[in-house]
Amino acid sequence: MTNVQDQANALEAALRESEEFQQMKELYSKVNNNAESKQLFDEFRDIQMTLQQKQMQGEELLEEEIQKAQNSAQEIENDENIRGLMEAEQKMSELIQNLNRVIMKPIEELYEINNQ
């Protein structure tokens, strides 16, 4: 019988070696090695975290907070290093979504069989 946890560990190792992850790692290093990019990136993440926390707590977002987030997102779009990292993150996210579909397939099939 296959040990699922061993397979998951092998998948983790494969993800670390994947082209998508290696590209993300390289681009993340570029962001961190550029003072302006790093500052913009850190500010953007702080704003995102603050807004997410407020939403999770059911607090209403203020117009000025939304505007600040939009301004920060625009600055991010103008930074070549961060834009590249975000594109790489998107590719990695797509890979993970595809893996999730494969992993969930037995459960989906089980429920489809039981629903007939």
Tab-separated table of N, CA and C in Angstrom, residues 59-106:
chain	number	residue	atom	x	y	z
A	59	GLU	N	-15.213	43.838	9.661
A	59	GLU	CA	-15.158	45.300	9.710
A	59	GLU	C	-15.305	45.871	8.302
A	60	GLU	N	-15.924	47.014	8.236
A	60	GLU	CA	-16.108	47.676	6.953
A	60	GLU	C	-14.812	48.369	6.548
A	61	LEU	N	-14.487	48.263	5.258
A	61	LEU	CA	-13.297	48.928	4.745
A	61	LEU	C	-13.629	50.386	4.452
A	62	LEU	N	-12.753	51.261	4.884
A	62	LEU	CA	-12.936	52.683	4.641
A	62	LEU	C	-12.506	53.027	3.225
A	63	GLU	N	-13.123	54.043	2.660
A	63	GLU	CA	-12.806	54.478	1.301
A	63	GLU	C	-11.324	54.813	1.168
A	64	GLU	N	-10.754	55.445	2.187
A	64	GLU	CA	-9.331	55.813	2.120
A	64	GLU	C	-8.434	54.574	2.123
A	65	GLU	N	-8.858	53.519	2.796
A	65	GLU	CA	-8.088	52.269	2.799
A	65	GLU	C	-8.135	51.612	1.422
A	66	ILE	N	-9.306	51.638	0.823
A	66	ILE	CA	-9.461	51.071	-0.514
A	66	ILE	C	-8.617	51.861	-1.512
A	67	GLN	N	-8.645	53.172	-1.395
A	67	GLN	CA	-7.858	54.025	-2.291
A	67	GLN	C	-6.361	53.778	-2.100
A	68	LYS	N	-5.943	53.639	-0.862
A	68	LYS	CA	-4.534	53.366	-0.566
A	68	LYS	C	-4.106	52.035	-1.194
A	69	ALA	N	-4.970	51.043	-1.107
A	69	ALA	CA	-4.678	49.739	-1.703
A	69	ALA	C	-4.589	49.845	-3.222
A	70	GLN	N	-5.491	50.592	-3.826
A	70	GLN	CA	-5.472	50.769	-5.277
A	70	GLN	C	-4.212	51.511	-5.726
A	71	ASN	N	-3.835	52.543	-4.978
A	71	ASN	CA	-2.614	53.287	-5.312
A	71	ASN	C	-1.385	52.386	-5.202
A	72	SER	N	-1.357	51.585	-4.150
A	72	SER	CA	-0.236	50.675	-3.948
A	72	SER	C	-0.176	49.643	-5.074
A	73	ALA	N	-1.317	49.122	-5.483
A	73	ALA	CA	-1.368	48.143	-6.571
A	73	ALA	C	-0.859	48.760	-7.873
A	74	GLN	N	-1.191	50.027	-8.097
A	74	GLN	CA	-0.712	50.704	-9.307
A	74	GLN	C	0.805	50.863	-9.274
A	75	GLU	N	1.347	51.220	-8.128
A	75	GLU	CA	2.800	51.351	-7.993
A	75	GLU	C	3.483	50.012	-8.242
A	76	ILE	N	2.863	48.956	-7.745
A	76	ILE	CA	3.392	47.602	-7.933
A	76	ILE	C	3.444	47.263	-9.424
A	77	GLU	N	2.382	47.599	-10.146
A	77	GLU	CA	2.317	47.322	-11.583
A	77	GLU	C	3.441	48.024	-12.343
A	78	ASN	N	3.862	49.164	-11.840
A	78	ASN	CA	4.907	49.940	-12.517
A	78	ASN	C	6.313	49.468	-12.193
A	79	ASP	N	6.450	48.579	-11.211
A	79	ASP	CA	7.761	48.066	-10.828
A	79	ASP	C	8.011	46.748	-11.568
A	80	GLU	N	9.004	46.756	-12.435
A	80	GLU	CA	9.296	45.590	-13.273
A	80	GLU	C	9.625	44.344	-12.447
A	81	ASN	N	10.378	44.510	-11.378
A	81	ASN	CA	10.761	43.372	-10.545
A	81	ASN	C	9.538	42.721	-9.898
A	82	ILE	N	8.673	43.539	-9.335
A	82	ILE	CA	7.492	43.013	-8.645
A	82	ILE	C	6.501	42.444	-9.650
A	83	ARG	N	6.345	43.116	-10.767
A	83	ARG	CA	5.429	42.625	-11.799
A	83	ARG	C	5.860	41.228	-12.253
A	84	GLY	N	7.161	41.037	-12.427
A	84	GLY	CA	7.673	39.716	-12.813
A	84	GLY	C	7.396	38.676	-11.746
A	85	LEU	N	7.595	39.056	-10.480
A	85	LEU	CA	7.329	38.130	-9.381
A	85	LEU	C	5.854	37.755	-9.339
A	86	MET	N	4.990	38.719	-9.530
A	86	MET	CA	3.553	38.439	-9.484
A	86	MET	C	3.125	37.526	-10.636
A	87	GLU	N	3.732	37.694	-11.787
A	87	GLU	CA	3.445	36.802	-12.907
A	87	GLU	C	3.919	35.382	-12.589
A	88	ALA	N	5.084	35.272	-11.961
A	88	ALA	CA	5.605	33.956	-11.575
A	88	ALA	C	4.719	33.323	-10.502
A	89	GLU	N	4.224	34.138	-9.566
A	89	GLU	CA	3.309	33.628	-8.544
A	89	GLU	C	2.040	33.082	-9.193
A	90	GLN	N	1.556	33.760	-10.217
A	90	GLN	CA	0.353	33.320	-10.919
A	90	GLN	C	0.587	31.958	-11.567
A	91	LYS	N	1.747	31.778	-12.198
A	91	LYS	CA	2.063	30.495	-12.822
A	91	LYS	C	2.144	29.393	-11.769
A	92	MET	N	2.746	29.700	-10.624
A	92	MET	CA	2.843	28.719	-9.549
A	92	MET	C	1.455	28.386	-9.017
A	93	SER	N	0.609	29.372	-8.894
A	93	SER	CA	-0.757	29.159	-8.430
A	93	SER	C	-1.516	28.248	-9.387
A	94	GLU	N	-1.331	28.456	-10.684
A	94	GLU	CA	-1.987	27.606	-11.680
A	94	GLU	C	-1.502	26.160	-11.557
A	95	LEU	N	-0.207	25.979	-11.343
A	95	LEU	CA	0.343	24.639	-11.155
A	95	LEU	C	-0.276	23.971	-9.929
A	96	ILE	N	-0.373	24.694	-8.845
A	96	ILE	CA	-0.952	24.144	-7.612
A	96	ILE	C	-2.436	23.822	-7.801
A	97	GLN	N	-3.150	24.670	-8.515
A	97	GLN	CA	-4.563	24.392	-8.797
A	97	GLN	C	-4.711	23.108	-9.615
A	98	ASN	N	-3.827	22.928	-10.595
A	98	ASN	CA	-3.863	21.708	-11.401
A	98	ASN	C	-3.566	20.485	-10.543
A	99	LEU	N	-2.595	20.608	-9.657
A	99	LEU	CA	-2.268	19.495	-8.757
A	99	LEU	C	-3.447	19.195	-7.836
A	100	ASN	N	-4.090	20.223	-7.357
A	100	ASN	CA	-5.240	20.037	-6.476
A	100	ASN	C	-6.367	19.292	-7.188
A	101	ARG	N	-6.580	19.619	-8.473
A	101	ARG	CA	-7.609	18.904	-9.239
A	101	ARG	C	-7.282	17.414	-9.329
A	102	VAL	N	-6.008	17.096	-9.546
A	102	VAL	CA	-5.585	15.701	-9.638
A	102	VAL	C	-5.757	15.009	-8.289
A	103	ILE	N	-5.353	15.670	-7.223
A	103	ILE	CA	-5.445	15.088	-5.885
A	103	ILE	C	-6.896	14.842	-5.489
A	104	MET	N	-7.775	15.750	-5.848
A	104	MET	CA	-9.177	15.647	-5.445
A	104	MET	C	-9.995	14.705	-6.332
A	105	LYS	N	-9.425	14.266	-7.433
A	105	LYS	CA	-10.165	13.438	-8.385
A	105	LYS	C	-10.782	12.184	-7.760
A	106	PRO	N	-10.083	11.409	-6.934
A	106	PRO	CA	-10.724	10.223	-6.349
A	106	PRO	C	-11.952	10.565	-5.505
